[in-house]
Short mmCIF file of C-alpha atoms in Angstrom, two decimals:
data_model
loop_
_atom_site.label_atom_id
_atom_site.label_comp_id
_atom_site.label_asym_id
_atom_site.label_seq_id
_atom_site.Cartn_x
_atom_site.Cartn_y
_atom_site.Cartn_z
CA UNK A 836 3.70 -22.49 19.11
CA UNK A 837 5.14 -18.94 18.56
CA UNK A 838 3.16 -16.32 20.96
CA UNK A 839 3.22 -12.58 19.94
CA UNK A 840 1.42 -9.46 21.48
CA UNK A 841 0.45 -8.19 18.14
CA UNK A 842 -0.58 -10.33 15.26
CA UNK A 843 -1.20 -8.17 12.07
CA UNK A 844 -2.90 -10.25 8.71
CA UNK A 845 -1.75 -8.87 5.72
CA UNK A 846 1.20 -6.75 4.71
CA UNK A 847 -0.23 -3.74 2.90
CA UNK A 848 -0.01 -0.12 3.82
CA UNK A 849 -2.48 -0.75 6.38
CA UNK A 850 -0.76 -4.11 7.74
CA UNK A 851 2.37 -2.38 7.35
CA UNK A 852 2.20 0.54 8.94
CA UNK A 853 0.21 -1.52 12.21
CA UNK A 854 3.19 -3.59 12.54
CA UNK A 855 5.37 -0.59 12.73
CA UNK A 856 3.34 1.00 14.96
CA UNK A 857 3.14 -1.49 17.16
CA UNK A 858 7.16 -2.30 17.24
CA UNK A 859 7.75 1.41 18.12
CA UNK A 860 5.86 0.87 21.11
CA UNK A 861 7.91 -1.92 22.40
CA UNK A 862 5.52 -4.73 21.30
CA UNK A 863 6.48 -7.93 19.99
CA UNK A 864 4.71 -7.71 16.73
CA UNK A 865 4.71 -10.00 14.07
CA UNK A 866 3.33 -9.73 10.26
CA UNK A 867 1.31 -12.49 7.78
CA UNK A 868 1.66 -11.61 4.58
CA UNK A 869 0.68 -14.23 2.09
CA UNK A 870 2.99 -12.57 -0.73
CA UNK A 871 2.76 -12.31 -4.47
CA UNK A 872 4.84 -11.60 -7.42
CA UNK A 873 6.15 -8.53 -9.10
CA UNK A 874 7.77 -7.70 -11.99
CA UNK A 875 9.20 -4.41 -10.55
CA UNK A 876 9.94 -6.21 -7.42
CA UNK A 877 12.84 -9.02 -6.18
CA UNK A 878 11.29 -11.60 -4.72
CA UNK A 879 7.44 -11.74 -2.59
CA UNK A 880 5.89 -9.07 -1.25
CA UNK A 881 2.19 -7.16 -0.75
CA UNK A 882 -0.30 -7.25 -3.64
CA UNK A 883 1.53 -3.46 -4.24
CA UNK A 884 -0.44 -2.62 -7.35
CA UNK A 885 0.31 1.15 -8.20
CA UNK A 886 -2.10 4.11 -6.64
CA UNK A 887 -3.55 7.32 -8.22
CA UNK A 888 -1.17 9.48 -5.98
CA UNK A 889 -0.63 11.46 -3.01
CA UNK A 890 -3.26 15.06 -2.50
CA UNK A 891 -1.56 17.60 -0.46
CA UNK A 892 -3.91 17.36 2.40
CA UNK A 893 -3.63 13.36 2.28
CA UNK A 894 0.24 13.55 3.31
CA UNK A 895 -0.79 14.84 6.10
CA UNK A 896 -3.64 12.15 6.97
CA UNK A 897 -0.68 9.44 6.37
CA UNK A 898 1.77 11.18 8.38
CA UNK A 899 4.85 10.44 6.90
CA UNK A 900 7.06 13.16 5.77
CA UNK A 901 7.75 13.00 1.52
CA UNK A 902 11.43 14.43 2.50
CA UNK A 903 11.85 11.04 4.30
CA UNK A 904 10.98 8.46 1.37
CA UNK A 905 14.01 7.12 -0.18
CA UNK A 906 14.98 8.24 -3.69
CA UNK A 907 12.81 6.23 -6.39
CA UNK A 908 9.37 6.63 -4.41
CA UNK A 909 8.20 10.04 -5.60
CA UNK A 910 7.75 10.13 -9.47
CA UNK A 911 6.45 13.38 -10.19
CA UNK A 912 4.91 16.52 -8.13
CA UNK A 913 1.84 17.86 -9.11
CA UNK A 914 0.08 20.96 -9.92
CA UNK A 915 -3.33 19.86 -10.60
CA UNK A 916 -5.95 17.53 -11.55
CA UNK A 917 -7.87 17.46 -14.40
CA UNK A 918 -11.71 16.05 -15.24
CA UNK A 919 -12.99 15.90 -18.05
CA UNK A 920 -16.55 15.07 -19.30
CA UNK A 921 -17.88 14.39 -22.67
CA UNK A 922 -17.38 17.91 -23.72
CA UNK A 923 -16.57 20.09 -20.81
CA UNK A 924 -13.54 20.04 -18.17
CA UNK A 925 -12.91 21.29 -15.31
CA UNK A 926 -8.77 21.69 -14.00
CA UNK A 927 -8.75 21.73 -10.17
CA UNK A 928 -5.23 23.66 -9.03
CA UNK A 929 -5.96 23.10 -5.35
CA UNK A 930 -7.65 21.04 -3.24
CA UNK A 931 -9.00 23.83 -0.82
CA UNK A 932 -7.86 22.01 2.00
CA UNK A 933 -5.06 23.06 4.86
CA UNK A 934 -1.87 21.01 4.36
CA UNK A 935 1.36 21.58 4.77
CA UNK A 936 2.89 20.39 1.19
CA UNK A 937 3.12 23.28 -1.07
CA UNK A 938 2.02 21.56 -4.11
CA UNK A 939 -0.80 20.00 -5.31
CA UNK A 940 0.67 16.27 -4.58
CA UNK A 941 2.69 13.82 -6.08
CA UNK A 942 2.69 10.25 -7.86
CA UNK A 943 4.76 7.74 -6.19
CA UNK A 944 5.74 4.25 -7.35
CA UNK A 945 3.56 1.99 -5.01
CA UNK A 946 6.24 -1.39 -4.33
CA UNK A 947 8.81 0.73 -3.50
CA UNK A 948 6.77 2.77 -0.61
CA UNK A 949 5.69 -0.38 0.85
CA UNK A 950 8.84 -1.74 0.66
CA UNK A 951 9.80 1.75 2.69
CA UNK A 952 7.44 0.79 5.19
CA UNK A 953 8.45 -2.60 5.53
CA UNK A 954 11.84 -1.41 6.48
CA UNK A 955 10.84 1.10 9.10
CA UNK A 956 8.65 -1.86 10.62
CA UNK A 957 11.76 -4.12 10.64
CA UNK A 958 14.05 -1.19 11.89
CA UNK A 959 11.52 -0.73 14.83
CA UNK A 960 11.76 -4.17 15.74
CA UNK A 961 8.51 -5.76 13.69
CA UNK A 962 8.60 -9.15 12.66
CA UNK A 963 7.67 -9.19 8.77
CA UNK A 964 7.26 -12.71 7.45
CA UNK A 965 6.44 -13.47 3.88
CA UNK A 966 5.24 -16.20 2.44
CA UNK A 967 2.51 -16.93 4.90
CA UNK A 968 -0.78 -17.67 4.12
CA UNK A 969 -4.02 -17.65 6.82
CA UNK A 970 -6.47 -19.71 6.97
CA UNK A 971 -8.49 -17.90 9.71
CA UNK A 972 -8.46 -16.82 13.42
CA UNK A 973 -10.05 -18.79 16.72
CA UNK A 974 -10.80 -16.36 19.70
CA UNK A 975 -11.01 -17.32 23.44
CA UNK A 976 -11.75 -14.26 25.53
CA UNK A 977 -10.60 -15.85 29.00
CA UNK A 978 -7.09 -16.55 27.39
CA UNK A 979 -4.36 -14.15 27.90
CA UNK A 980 -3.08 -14.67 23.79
CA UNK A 981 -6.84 -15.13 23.23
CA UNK A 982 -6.77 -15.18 19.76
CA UNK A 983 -5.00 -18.50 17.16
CA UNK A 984 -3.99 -17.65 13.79
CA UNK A 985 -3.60 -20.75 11.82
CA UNK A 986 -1.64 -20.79 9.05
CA UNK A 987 -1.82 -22.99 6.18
CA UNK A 988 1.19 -25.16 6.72
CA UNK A 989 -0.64 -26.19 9.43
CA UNK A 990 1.14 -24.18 12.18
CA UNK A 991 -0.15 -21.65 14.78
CA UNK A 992 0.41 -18.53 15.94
CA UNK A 993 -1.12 -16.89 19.24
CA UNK A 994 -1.59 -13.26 19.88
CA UNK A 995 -3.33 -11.21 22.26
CA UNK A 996 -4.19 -8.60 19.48
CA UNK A 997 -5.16 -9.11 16.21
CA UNK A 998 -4.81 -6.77 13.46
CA UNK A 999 -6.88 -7.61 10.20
CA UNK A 1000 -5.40 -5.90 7.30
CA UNK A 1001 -6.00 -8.16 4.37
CA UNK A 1002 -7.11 -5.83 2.14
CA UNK A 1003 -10.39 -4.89 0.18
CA UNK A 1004 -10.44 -9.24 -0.77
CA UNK A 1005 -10.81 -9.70 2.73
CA UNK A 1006 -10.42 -13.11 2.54
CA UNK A 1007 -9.54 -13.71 6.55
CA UNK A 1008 -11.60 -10.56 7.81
CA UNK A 1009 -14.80 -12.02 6.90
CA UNK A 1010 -14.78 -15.02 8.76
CA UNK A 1011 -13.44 -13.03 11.75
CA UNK A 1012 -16.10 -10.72 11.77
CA UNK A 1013 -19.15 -13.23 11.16
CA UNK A 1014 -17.82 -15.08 13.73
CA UNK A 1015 -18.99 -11.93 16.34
CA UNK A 1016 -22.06 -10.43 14.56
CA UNK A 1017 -25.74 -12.34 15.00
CA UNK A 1018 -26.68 -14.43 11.82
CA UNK A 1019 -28.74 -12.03 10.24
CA UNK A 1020 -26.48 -9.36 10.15
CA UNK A 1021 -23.09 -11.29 8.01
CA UNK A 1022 -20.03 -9.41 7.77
CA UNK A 1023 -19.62 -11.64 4.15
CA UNK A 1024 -23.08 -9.97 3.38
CA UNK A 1025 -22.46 -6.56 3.02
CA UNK A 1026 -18.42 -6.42 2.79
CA UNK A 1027 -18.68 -9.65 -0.34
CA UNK A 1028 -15.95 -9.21 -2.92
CA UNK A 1029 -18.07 -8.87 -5.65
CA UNK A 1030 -20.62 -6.39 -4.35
CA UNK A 1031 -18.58 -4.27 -2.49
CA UNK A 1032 -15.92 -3.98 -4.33
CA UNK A 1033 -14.79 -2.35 -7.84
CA UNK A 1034 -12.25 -3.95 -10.31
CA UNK A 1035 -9.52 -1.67 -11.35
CA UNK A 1036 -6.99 -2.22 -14.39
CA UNK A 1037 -4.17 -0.38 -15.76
CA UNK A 1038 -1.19 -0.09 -18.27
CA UNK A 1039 2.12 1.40 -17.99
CA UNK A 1040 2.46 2.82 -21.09
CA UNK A 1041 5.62 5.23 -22.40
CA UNK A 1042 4.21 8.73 -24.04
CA UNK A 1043 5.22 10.44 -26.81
CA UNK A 1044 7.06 13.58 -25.59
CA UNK A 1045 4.28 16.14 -27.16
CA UNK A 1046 1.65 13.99 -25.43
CA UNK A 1047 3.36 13.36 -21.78
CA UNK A 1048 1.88 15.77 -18.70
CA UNK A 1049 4.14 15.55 -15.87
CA UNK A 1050 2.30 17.57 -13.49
CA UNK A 1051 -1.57 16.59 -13.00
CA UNK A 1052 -3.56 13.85 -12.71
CA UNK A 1053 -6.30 13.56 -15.46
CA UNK A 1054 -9.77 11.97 -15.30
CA UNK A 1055 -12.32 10.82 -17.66
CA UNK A 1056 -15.95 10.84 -16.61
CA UNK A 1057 -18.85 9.86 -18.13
CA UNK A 1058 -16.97 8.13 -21.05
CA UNK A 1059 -17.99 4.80 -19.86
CA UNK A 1060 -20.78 3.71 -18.02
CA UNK A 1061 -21.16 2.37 -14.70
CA UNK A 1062 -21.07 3.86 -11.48
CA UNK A 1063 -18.07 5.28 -10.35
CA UNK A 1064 -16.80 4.11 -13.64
CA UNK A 1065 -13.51 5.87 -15.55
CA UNK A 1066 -10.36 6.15 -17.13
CA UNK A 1067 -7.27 7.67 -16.11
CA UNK A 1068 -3.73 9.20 -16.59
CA UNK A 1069 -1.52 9.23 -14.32
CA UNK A 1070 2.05 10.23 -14.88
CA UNK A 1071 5.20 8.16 -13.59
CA UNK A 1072 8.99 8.78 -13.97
CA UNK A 1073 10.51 9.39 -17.65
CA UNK A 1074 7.92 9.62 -20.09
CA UNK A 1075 5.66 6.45 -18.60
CA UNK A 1076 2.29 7.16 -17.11
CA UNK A 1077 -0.34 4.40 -16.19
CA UNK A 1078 -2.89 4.52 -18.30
CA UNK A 1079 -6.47 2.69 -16.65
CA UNK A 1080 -9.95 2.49 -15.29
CA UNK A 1081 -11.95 1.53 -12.54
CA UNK A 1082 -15.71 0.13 -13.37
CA UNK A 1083 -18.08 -2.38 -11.18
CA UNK A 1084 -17.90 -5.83 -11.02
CA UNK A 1085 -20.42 -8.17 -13.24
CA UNK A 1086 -22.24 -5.14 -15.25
CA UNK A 1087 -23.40 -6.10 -18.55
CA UNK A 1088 -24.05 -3.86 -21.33
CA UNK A 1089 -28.05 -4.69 -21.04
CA UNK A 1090 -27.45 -2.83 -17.85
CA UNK A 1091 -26.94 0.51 -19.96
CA UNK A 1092 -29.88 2.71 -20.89
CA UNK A 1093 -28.10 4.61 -23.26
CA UNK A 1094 -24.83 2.91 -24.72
CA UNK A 1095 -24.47 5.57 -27.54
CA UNK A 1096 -23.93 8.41 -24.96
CA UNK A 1097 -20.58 7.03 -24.12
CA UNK A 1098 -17.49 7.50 -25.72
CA UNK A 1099 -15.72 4.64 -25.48
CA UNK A 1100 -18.92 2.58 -26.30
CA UNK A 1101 -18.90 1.77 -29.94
CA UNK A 1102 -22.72 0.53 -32.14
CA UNK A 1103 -21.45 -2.37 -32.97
CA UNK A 1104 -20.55 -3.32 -29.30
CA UNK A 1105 -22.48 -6.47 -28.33
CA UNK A 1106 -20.79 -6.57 -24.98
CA UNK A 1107 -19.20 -4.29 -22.69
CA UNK A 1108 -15.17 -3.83 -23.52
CA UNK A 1109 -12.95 -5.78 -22.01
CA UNK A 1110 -10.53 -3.58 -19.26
CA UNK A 1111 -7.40 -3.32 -21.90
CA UNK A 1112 -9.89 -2.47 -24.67
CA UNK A 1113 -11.41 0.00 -22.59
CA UNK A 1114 -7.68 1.30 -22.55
CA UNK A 1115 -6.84 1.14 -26.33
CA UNK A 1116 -9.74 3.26 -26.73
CA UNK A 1117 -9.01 6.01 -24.68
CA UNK A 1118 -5.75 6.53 -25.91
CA UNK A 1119 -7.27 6.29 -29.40
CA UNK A 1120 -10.14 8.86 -29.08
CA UNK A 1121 -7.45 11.16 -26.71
CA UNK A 1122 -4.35 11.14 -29.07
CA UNK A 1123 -5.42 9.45 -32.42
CA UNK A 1124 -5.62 11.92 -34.59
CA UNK A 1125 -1.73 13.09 -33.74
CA UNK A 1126 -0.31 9.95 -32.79
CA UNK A 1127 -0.03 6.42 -33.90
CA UNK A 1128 -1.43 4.78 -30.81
CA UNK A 1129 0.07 1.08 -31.37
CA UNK A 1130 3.41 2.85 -32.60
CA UNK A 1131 4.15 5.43 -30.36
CA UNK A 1132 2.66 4.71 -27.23
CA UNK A 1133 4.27 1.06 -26.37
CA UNK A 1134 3.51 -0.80 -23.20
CA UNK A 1135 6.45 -0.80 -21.31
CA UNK A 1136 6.37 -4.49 -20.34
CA UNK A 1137 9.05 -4.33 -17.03
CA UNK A 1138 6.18 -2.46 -15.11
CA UNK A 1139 3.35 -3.42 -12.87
CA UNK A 1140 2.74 -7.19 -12.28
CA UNK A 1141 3.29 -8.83 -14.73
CA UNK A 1142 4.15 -7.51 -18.50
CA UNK A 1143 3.25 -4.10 -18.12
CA UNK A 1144 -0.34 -4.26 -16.97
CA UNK A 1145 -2.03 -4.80 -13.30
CA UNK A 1146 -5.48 -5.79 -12.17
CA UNK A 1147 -6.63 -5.68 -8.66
CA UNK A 1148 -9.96 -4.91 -6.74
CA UNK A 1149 -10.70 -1.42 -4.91
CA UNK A 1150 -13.02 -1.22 -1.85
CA UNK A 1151 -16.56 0.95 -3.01
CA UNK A 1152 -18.12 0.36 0.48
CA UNK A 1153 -18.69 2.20 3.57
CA UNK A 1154 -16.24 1.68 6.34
CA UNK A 1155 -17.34 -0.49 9.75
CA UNK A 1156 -16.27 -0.63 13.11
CA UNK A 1157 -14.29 -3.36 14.66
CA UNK A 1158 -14.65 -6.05 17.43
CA UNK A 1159 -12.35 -3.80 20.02
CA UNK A 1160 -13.90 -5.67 22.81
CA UNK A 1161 -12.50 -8.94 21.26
CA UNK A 1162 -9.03 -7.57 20.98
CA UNK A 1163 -9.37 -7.27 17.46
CA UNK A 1164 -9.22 -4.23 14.51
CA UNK A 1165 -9.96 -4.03 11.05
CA UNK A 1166 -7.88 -1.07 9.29
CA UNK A 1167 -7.29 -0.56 5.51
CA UNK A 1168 -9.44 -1.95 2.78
CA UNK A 1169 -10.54 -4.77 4.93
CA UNK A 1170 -12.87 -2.45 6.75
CA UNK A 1171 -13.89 -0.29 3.95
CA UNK A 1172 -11.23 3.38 4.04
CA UNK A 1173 -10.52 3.29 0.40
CA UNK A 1174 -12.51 4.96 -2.19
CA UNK A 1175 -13.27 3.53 -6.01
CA UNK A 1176 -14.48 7.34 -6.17
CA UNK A 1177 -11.21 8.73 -6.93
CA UNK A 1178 -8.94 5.95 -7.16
CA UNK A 1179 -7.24 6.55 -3.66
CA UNK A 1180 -6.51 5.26 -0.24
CA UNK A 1181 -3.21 4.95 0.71
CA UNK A 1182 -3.45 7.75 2.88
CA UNK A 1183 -6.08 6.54 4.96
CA UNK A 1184 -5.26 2.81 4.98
CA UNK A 1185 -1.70 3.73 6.65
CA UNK A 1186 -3.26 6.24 8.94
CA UNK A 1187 -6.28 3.55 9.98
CA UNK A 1188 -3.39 1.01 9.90
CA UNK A 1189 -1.15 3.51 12.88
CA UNK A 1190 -3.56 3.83 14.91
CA UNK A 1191 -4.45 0.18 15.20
CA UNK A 1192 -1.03 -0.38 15.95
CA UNK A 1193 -0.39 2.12 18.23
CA UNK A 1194 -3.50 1.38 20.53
CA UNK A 1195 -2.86 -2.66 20.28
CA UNK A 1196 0.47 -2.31 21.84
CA UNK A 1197 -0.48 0.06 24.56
CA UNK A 1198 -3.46 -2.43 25.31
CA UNK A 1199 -5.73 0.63 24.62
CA UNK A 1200 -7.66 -1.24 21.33
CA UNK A 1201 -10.73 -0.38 22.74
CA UNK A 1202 -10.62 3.02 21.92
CA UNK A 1203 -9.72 2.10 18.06
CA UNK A 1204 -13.28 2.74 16.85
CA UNK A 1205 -13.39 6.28 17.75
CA UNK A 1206 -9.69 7.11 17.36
CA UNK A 1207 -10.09 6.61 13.83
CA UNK A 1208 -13.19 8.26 13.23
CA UNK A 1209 -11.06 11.23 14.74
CA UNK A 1210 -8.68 10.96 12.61
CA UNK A 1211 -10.02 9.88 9.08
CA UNK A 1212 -13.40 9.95 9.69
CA UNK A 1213 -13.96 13.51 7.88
CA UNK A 1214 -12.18 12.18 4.54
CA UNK A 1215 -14.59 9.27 4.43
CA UNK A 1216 -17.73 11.32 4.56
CA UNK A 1217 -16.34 13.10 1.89
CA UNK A 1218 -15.72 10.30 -0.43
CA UNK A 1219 -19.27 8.66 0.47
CA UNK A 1220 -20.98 11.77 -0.05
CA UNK A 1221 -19.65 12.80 -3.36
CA UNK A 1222 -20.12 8.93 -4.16
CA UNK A 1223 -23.34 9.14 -3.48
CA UNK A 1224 -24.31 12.64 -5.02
CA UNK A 1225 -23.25 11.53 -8.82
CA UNK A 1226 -24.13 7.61 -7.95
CA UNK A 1227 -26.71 7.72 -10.62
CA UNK A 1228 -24.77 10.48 -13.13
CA UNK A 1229 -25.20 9.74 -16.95
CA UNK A 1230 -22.47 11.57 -19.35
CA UNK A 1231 -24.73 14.68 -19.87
CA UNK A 1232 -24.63 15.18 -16.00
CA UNK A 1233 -21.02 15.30 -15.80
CA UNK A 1234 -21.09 17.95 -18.50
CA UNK A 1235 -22.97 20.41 -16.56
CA UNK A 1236 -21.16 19.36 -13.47
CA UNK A 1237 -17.82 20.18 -14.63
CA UNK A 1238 -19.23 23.13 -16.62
CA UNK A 1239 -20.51 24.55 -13.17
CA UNK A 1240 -17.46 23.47 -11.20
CA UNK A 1241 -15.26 25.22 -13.98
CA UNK A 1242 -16.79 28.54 -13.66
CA UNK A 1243 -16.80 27.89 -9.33
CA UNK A 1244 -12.80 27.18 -9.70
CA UNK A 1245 -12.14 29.71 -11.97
CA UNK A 1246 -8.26 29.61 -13.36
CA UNK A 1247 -6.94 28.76 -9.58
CA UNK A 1248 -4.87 32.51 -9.76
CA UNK A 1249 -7.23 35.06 -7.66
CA UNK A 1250 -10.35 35.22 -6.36
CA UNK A 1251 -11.83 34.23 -2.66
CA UNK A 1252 -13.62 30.53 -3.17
CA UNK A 1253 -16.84 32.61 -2.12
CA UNK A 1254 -16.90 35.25 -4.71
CA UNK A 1255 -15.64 32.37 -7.34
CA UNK A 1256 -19.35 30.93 -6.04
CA UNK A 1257 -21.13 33.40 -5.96
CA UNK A 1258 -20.03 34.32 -9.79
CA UNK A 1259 -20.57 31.04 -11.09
CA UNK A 1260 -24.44 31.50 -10.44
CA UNK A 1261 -27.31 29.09 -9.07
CA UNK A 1262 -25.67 25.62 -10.51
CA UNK A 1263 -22.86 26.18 -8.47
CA UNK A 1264 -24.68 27.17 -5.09
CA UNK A 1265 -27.46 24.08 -6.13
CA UNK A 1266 -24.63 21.66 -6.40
CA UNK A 1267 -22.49 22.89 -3.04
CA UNK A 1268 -26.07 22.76 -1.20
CA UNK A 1269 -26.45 19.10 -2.07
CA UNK A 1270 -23.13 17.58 -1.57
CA UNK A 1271 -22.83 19.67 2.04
CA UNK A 1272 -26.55 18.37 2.85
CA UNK A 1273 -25.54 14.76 2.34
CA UNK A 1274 -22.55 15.28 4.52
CA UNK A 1275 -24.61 16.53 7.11
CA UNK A 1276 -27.05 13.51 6.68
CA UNK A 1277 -24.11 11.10 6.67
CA UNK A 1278 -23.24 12.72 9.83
CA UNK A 1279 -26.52 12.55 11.56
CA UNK A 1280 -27.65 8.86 10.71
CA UNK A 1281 -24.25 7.62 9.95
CA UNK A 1282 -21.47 6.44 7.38
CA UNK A 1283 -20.34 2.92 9.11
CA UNK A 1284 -22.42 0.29 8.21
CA UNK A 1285 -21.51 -2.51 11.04
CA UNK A 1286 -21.13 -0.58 14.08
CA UNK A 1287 -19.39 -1.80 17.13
CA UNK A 1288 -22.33 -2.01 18.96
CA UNK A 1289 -23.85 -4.73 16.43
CA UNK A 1290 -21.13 -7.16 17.35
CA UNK A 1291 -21.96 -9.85 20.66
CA UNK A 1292 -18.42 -10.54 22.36
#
């Protein structure tokens, strides 16, 4: 039986970057990662389905330096972001948060940073096996490698630290964590798949040269329903950019009030599009009228997983703690950092996924909880409160929301952010007033839902 210090489950960012960690402080650490295939990647690897991008102020949550990534990760820097409503948009140039990139961010091509990762983690010493799929995790406390991972082909590992990483499917970290919580209060209950989660799909799809944005990231809300619901551009290398959406899992169109207010919702609809429908139509109601859509805006079938699409599940939950007393930590989507809200999480998964490395291999796990709370703990307030604050937005809300946010940005060229406020009138100072109250109320009763007190070690 093979006996490790540091067990990690899952080879993600998250997984990843634990297993890294870890190494680099002289742990013998060793990665699970089940593996899937790729058509923009040699052989198995992480489920490394492409991200929105990288915000200025997010390289600096991650930690890694863009002027160390190999050539081929970075696609395109950014300038801004763009959201756009029914009939107003707003064009964000910064994000009005301290960083120390000097643009607005960049796109980055998702297998090929992992794979980065993969080879610091090796470099440092981490053990990265492939192929490997778990079944689940036994736990004896009065054991010095407390903890059994068995693996499907029957075999065992031991550890004395776990790392769950497994992503937002969570397919291991469930049973783990019901394991230590009391039977009314399931892990599997409020961190399920199919509740917590939103589906995601996109299409690489090569632009017409007139049509192709290199430098921002553009957003379509209130053009389909659903919350947290929308399309998206986002540009690659060449003239490719993925073109998808994000929308929740099992919603009907009987569950929308008023199907005629969206865009991408024809009459004679008697179901909710399908994902790559969803997608036609965007680029149809965008670009139509100057481009032929089937013609000149081909899906570029060597891309993404498999034939130039990808489909894959985003966390829409609230983060939880982990069972540090148990030698064990949850980073990454497993425990809930990534945000359907704007299509991110990268950032925070490798960050959460550091410091659970770090801490495992100094035998310092029990400070995990609040370490990363310190560290990413202000970004996820922020994603949960603006989550919450347009959870319930129809199309005519967006309108006035970017209408109000348009005149509060301004053009991005002068102006303080307060007098850019002030100017825009009472919508603006209405709409800053709620969002800051609900981070304050999030930070008074709480953004984790399973706290580490909840757990019985």
């Amino acid at each position: 039986m093979k006996r490790v210090d540091v067990a990690v489950v899952g080879g993600g960012p998250a997984g990843t970057s634990a297993v890294w960690e870890a190494a680099r402080n002289g742990a013998d650490a060793l990665l699970l990662e089940k593996g899937v295939p790729r058509a923009d990647r040699e052989g198995l690897g992480p489920d490394s389905t492409d991200a929105a991008g990288m915000l200025d102020y997010w390289i600096d949550i991650m930690g890694i330096d863009p002027d160390d990534l190999p050539d081929g990760v970075v696609l395109q820097e950014l300038d801004c972001v763009e959201f756009i409503g029914p009939s107003e948009t707003a064009t964000m140039y910064a994000t009005g948060i301290e960083s120390s990139y000097d643009r607005f961010g960049y796109t980055f091509q998702r297998a090929r940073m992992d794979d980065f990762l993969r080879e610091q983690a090796e470099e440092a010493g981490a053990t990265y096996d492939v192929g490997v799929s778990v079944r689940g995790v036994d736990t004896d406390l009065d054991a010095e490698y407390r903890h059994t991972v068995h693996l499907a082909d029957g075999e065992d590992v031991e550890a004395k630290y776990v790392v769950l990483a497994d992503g937002p499917q969570r397919q291991v970290s469930m049973g783990v964590l019901d394991s230590f919580l009391p039977e009314h209060r399931a892990a599997s209950d409020v961190m399920s798949p199919p509740t917590a989660n939103h589906i995601a799909y996109q299409e690489h799809r090569e632009f017409p040269e007139g049509a192709f944005e290199d430098d921002r990231l553009k957003f379509w809300w209130g053009w389909m329903p659903g919350e947290t619901a929308y399309p998206w551009v986002f540009p690659n290398d060449g003239n490719v950019a993925r073109v998808g959406l994000t929308m929740p899992i099992g919603m009907t169109l009987d569950d929308v009030e008023n199907p005629s207010a969206y865009r991408l919702l024809d009459p004679e609809d008697d179901s909710l599009p399908r994902a790559g429908e969803y997608v036609t139509r965007l680029l149809e109601r965008v670009y139509g009228d100057e481009y032929d859509i089937e013609e000149e805006f081909p899906r570029v079938e060597d891309r993404g997983k498999s034939g130039g699409t990808e489909t894959y599940p985003i966390s829409s939950t609230r983060p939880i703690d982990s069972p540090v007393e148990a030698g064990i930590a949850v980073a990454g989507g497993a425990m809930g950092t990534t945000s359907a809200f704007h299509e991110g999480g990268y950032h925070v998964a490798v960050r959460s996924g550091k410091i659970a490395g770090e801490l495992a291999a100094t035998d310092a796990l029990e400070r995990y909880n609040d370490e990363w709370k310190r560290a990413i703990g202000t970004e996820l307030i922020r994603n949960v409160a603006f989550a919450d604050l347009v959870g319930e937005y129809e199309p005519d809300d967006w309108d006035r929301t970017f209408s109000v946010a348009s005149r509060m940005l301004g053009d991005g060229s002068d102006g303080s952010l307060l007098a850019r406020r002030l100017t825009a009138g009472p919508g603006a100072l209405k709409l800053l007033a709620k969002y800051k109250w609900r981070k304050r109320s999030l930070k008074k009763d709480g953004y984790v839902q399973i706290t580490e007190d909840e757990y019985v070690i």
